[in-house]
Structures are given as C-alpha cells and as structure tokens.
C-alpha cells in the first residue's frame, strides 16, 4: 500500500535521517594517519548501502515530499563531510573536493529555486553515477588495502566523480534553460 506523499514518518525517511545523524560519527572515525581504517571503511560501507535501502523502500512504498528533500541532503552531508575530513587529513586535495562542493551548492540552489515555481527536478542518471563515484573514492581512500599502496585507485575515482559532477551540473543547468523557455512559450 503506497504511503501518502505528505507523510513524514516512513521507513525510508527513518533510514535517511539515521544516515544524517550518524554522519558526524563517520567523520570522527576517519583516521588522521592516512593509512585507512577497517572501522571507517565498514561504517562508510553501511552508510552508503543504507542509501540504496532507503531508495528501494521509497520506490516500493511510495516517495514522499520530505524524502525527496532529505535523501539528497543526507548524500551531501555524508559525502562532502567525509571528503572535507579527508582534505583536513591531507588525504584528498582540496581542488577536486571544492569543485564537487561548488557544483552541489549551485545545483541545490537551482533545485530550490525551481521547486518554488512548482517544478520538480529528479536526479539524472549521470548524477546518480556521480554520487556512486564519490562514494567509491572515499571508500577506497578509507580501505586499508588501498589507502596507501594503491592511491591511484581512489585518486582516479575522485577525478571521475569530478568529471561527472561537472557534466551533471551542466546537464541540470541546460535542463533549466530548456524548461524556462518552454514555460515562457506556454504562457505567451
């Protein structure tokens, strides 16, 4: 039985809120020695997997307005928080993380603006791939087997995430231009 779109208390939302609440704990367990950590890697794996679980539950039982807001917020808090923590430990370089953060900020502002006009902007496939590569970059940087001896792996994943961030950001902005043009023509 589908849940009403305005319902706040759903299993999917509970998992999403749990991801937000546990994010600061995740940042605290990221090691400062850049050697990786099984605890941090395991926690990262569980938190990223919970994103898929809440998505599955939302698709199965129905999406909600609150879930549409909370899920991307949880992704941003978790991924950007972990990336900036890795910047603070000198594991990640600030430039790719700053590019990703700037894209997230611009697109979040854009989505909020068009939502005020009643326009919904679902996540594109490229944006979903972007999130996956961001999660993988952090995962491989935390995984002790890859953190030091295979730095190229997570560096490559991070730069792929940057490329997908830029492409999906351009895609959203192009979509906004096409949508605004279509709205202007339909009201004329």
GROMACS .gro file of C-alpha atoms in nm:
model
  188
    1UNK     CA    1   0.000   0.000   0.000
    2UNK     CA    2   0.158   0.331  -0.106
    3UNK     CA    3   0.227   0.596   0.154
    4UNK     CA    4   0.079   0.942   0.105
    5UNK     CA    5   0.330   1.191  -0.047
    6UNK     CA    6   0.298   1.423   0.255
    7UNK     CA    7   0.377   1.154   0.514
    8UNK     CA    8   0.689   1.225   0.719
    9UNK     CA    9   0.724   0.907   0.925
   10UNK     CA   10   0.823   0.633   0.680
   11UNK     CA   11   1.083   0.359   0.695
   12UNK     CA   12   1.274   0.518   0.408
   13UNK     CA   13   1.283   0.855   0.586
   14UNK     CA   14   1.389   0.690   0.912
   15UNK     CA   15   1.690   0.531   0.738
   16UNK     CA   16   1.773   0.861   0.567
   17UNK     CA   17   1.759   1.055   0.896
   18UNK     CA   18   1.976   0.785   1.054
   19UNK     CA   19   2.234   0.844   0.780
   20UNK     CA   20   2.236   1.218   0.860
   21UNK     CA   21   2.261   1.158   1.235
   22UNK     CA   22   2.546   0.905   1.201
   23UNK     CA   23   2.746   1.117   0.956
   24UNK     CA   24   2.937   1.312   1.226
   25UNK     CA   25   3.036   0.981   1.387
   26UNK     CA   26   3.165   0.871   1.047
   27UNK     CA   27   3.381   1.183   1.023
   28UNK     CA   28   3.525   1.117   1.369
   29UNK     CA   29   3.637   0.762   1.284
   30UNK     CA   30   3.824   0.869   0.969
   31UNK     CA   31   4.190   0.821   1.065
   32UNK     CA   32   4.430   1.112   1.066
   33UNK     CA   33   4.727   0.893   0.969
   34UNK     CA   34   4.603   0.828   0.612
   35UNK     CA   35   4.661   0.456   0.650
   36UNK     CA   36   4.295   0.365   0.612
   37UNK     CA   37   4.079   0.209   0.877
   38UNK     CA   38   3.866  -0.102   0.879
   39UNK     CA   39   3.620   0.064   1.118
   40UNK     CA   40   3.586   0.373   0.897
   41UNK     CA   41   3.562   0.160   0.583
   42UNK     CA   42   3.293  -0.066   0.736
   43UNK     CA   43   3.092   0.230   0.864
   44UNK     CA   44   3.121   0.403   0.525
   45UNK     CA   45   3.002   0.086   0.353
   46UNK     CA   46   2.699   0.057   0.582
   47UNK     CA   47   2.603   0.424   0.548
   48UNK     CA   48   2.637   0.420   0.168
   49UNK     CA   49   2.444   0.092   0.146
   50UNK     CA   50   2.164   0.245   0.352
   51UNK     CA   51   2.120   0.497   0.068
   52UNK     CA   52   2.023   0.212  -0.161
   53UNK     CA   53   1.797   0.057   0.102
   54UNK     CA   54   1.601   0.377   0.165
   55UNK     CA   55   1.571   0.427  -0.211
   56UNK     CA   56   1.435   0.075  -0.252
   57UNK     CA   57   1.181   0.130   0.027
   58UNK     CA   58   1.075   0.464  -0.118
   59UNK     CA   59   1.020   0.313  -0.464
   60UNK     CA   60   0.834   0.016  -0.319
   61UNK     CA   61   0.607   0.205  -0.079
   62UNK     CA   62   0.592   0.545  -0.246
   63UNK     CA   63   0.805   0.855  -0.239
   64UNK     CA   64   0.730   1.145  -0.009
   65UNK     CA   65   0.797   1.515  -0.035
   66UNK     CA   66   1.009   1.500   0.280
   67UNK     CA   67   1.204   1.204   0.144
   68UNK     CA   68   1.273   1.388  -0.182
   69UNK     CA   69   1.431   1.664   0.029
   70UNK     CA   70   1.603   1.450   0.294
   71UNK     CA   71   1.768   1.188   0.071
   72UNK     CA   72   1.984   1.427  -0.137
   73UNK     CA   73   2.061   1.623   0.182
   74UNK     CA   74   2.184   1.305   0.351
   75UNK     CA   75   2.400   1.224   0.048
   76UNK     CA   76   2.557   1.570   0.051
   77UNK     CA   77   2.618   1.574   0.427
   78UNK     CA   78   2.778   1.230   0.422
   79UNK     CA   79   2.988   1.260   0.106
   80UNK     CA   80   3.101   1.621   0.140
   81UNK     CA   81   3.165   1.582   0.513
   82UNK     CA   82   3.383   1.277   0.452
   83UNK     CA   83   3.563   1.445   0.163
   84UNK     CA   84   3.640   1.759   0.363
   85UNK     CA   85   3.754   1.541   0.654
   86UNK     CA   86   3.992   1.367   0.412
   87UNK     CA   87   4.109   1.711   0.292
   88UNK     CA   88   4.179   1.807   0.655
   89UNK     CA   89   4.397   1.494   0.694
   90UNK     CA   90   4.581   1.574   0.369
   91UNK     CA   91   4.445   1.261   0.205
   92UNK     CA   92   4.235   1.443  -0.058
   93UNK     CA   93   4.347   1.752  -0.245
   94UNK     CA   94   4.117   2.050  -0.190
   95UNK     CA   95   4.071   2.133  -0.562
   96UNK     CA   96   3.859   1.832  -0.668
   97UNK     CA   97   3.661   1.846  -0.345
   98UNK     CA   98   3.599   2.221  -0.391
   99UNK     CA   99   3.475   2.161  -0.747
  100UNK     CA  100   3.235   1.892  -0.624
  101UNK     CA  101   3.117   2.113  -0.335
  102UNK     CA  102   3.061   2.414  -0.564
  103UNK     CA  103   2.856   2.201  -0.803
  104UNK     CA  104   2.645   2.067  -0.514
  105UNK     CA  105   2.583   2.420  -0.386
  106UNK     CA  106   2.485   2.561  -0.727
  107UNK     CA  107   2.255   2.273  -0.814
  108UNK     CA  108   2.093   2.276  -0.468
  109UNK     CA  109   2.017   2.646  -0.502
  110UNK     CA  110   1.884   2.585  -0.854
  111UNK     CA  111   1.659   2.298  -0.737
  112UNK     CA  112   1.525   2.508  -0.450
  113UNK     CA  113   1.453   2.798  -0.685
  114UNK     CA  114   1.266   2.590  -0.944
  115UNK     CA  115   1.082   2.397  -0.672
  116UNK     CA  116   0.937   2.730  -0.557
  117UNK     CA  117   0.788   2.754  -0.908
  118UNK     CA  118   0.639   2.406  -0.879
  119UNK     CA  119   0.899   2.237  -1.098
  120UNK     CA  120   1.044   1.906  -0.982
  121UNK     CA  121   1.394   1.813  -1.092
  122UNK     CA  122   1.460   1.444  -1.036
  123UNK     CA  123   1.817   1.317  -1.017
  124UNK     CA  124   1.960   1.235  -1.358
  125UNK     CA  125   2.137   0.907  -1.431
  126UNK     CA  126   2.468   1.091  -1.457
  127UNK     CA  127   2.407   1.248  -1.115
  128UNK     CA  128   2.343   0.902  -0.968
  129UNK     CA  129   2.671   0.780  -1.119
  130UNK     CA  130   2.840   1.091  -0.977
  131UNK     CA  131   2.723   1.000  -0.629
  132UNK     CA  132   2.841   0.641  -0.671
  133UNK     CA  133   3.190   0.751  -0.781
  134UNK     CA  134   3.211   0.999  -0.492
  135UNK     CA  135   3.122   0.720  -0.251
  136UNK     CA  136   3.374   0.484  -0.413
  137UNK     CA  137   3.653   0.745  -0.397
  138UNK     CA  138   3.600   0.785  -0.023
  139UNK     CA  139   3.563   0.409   0.027
  140UNK     CA  140   3.894   0.328  -0.144
  141UNK     CA  141   4.069   0.607   0.047
  142UNK     CA  142   3.945   0.453   0.373
  143UNK     CA  143   4.006   0.090   0.280
  144UNK     CA  144   4.340  -0.008   0.435
  145UNK     CA  145   4.436  -0.226   0.135
  146UNK     CA  146   4.409   0.074  -0.099
  147UNK     CA  147   4.466   0.383   0.117
  148UNK     CA  148   4.844   0.390   0.079
  149UNK     CA  149   4.964   0.127  -0.166
  150UNK     CA  150   4.702   0.193  -0.434
  151UNK     CA  151   4.647   0.567  -0.405
  152UNK     CA  152   4.596   0.589  -0.782
  153UNK     CA  153   4.269   0.394  -0.743
  154UNK     CA  154   4.088   0.642  -0.523
  155UNK     CA  155   4.253   0.939  -0.697
  156UNK     CA  156   4.116   0.815  -1.030
  157UNK     CA  157   3.771   0.758  -0.877
  158UNK     CA  158   3.777   1.108  -0.728
  159UNK     CA  159   3.859   1.270  -1.063
  160UNK     CA  160   3.589   1.064  -1.237
  161UNK     CA  161   3.349   1.196  -0.971
  162UNK     CA  162   3.465   1.550  -1.051
  163UNK     CA  163   3.405   1.498  -1.424
  164UNK     CA  164   3.058   1.351  -1.360
  165UNK     CA  165   2.982   1.639  -1.120
  166UNK     CA  166   3.066   1.897  -1.386
  167UNK     CA  167   2.877   1.713  -1.662
  168UNK     CA  168   2.566   1.657  -1.448
  169UNK     CA  169   2.578   2.019  -1.328
  170UNK     CA  170   2.584   2.140  -1.688
  171UNK     CA  171   2.304   1.898  -1.767
  172UNK     CA  172   2.085   2.040  -1.489
  173UNK     CA  173   2.155   2.398  -1.592
  174UNK     CA  174   2.078   2.313  -1.957
  175UNK     CA  175   1.755   2.148  -1.842
  176UNK     CA  176   1.663   2.465  -1.653
  177UNK     CA  177   1.715   2.676  -1.961
  178UNK     CA  178   1.501   2.446  -2.177
  179UNK     CA  179   1.233   2.430  -1.906
  180UNK     CA  180   1.224   2.809  -1.863
  181UNK     CA  181   1.197   2.853  -2.238
  182UNK     CA  182   0.911   2.601  -2.258
  183UNK     CA  183   0.730   2.772  -1.968
  184UNK     CA  184   0.771   3.114  -2.130
  185UNK     CA  185   0.632   2.983  -2.458
  186UNK     CA  186   0.336   2.812  -2.290
  187UNK     CA  187   0.236   3.131  -2.103
  188UNK     CA  188   0.277   3.356  -2.407
   0.00000   0.00000   0.00000
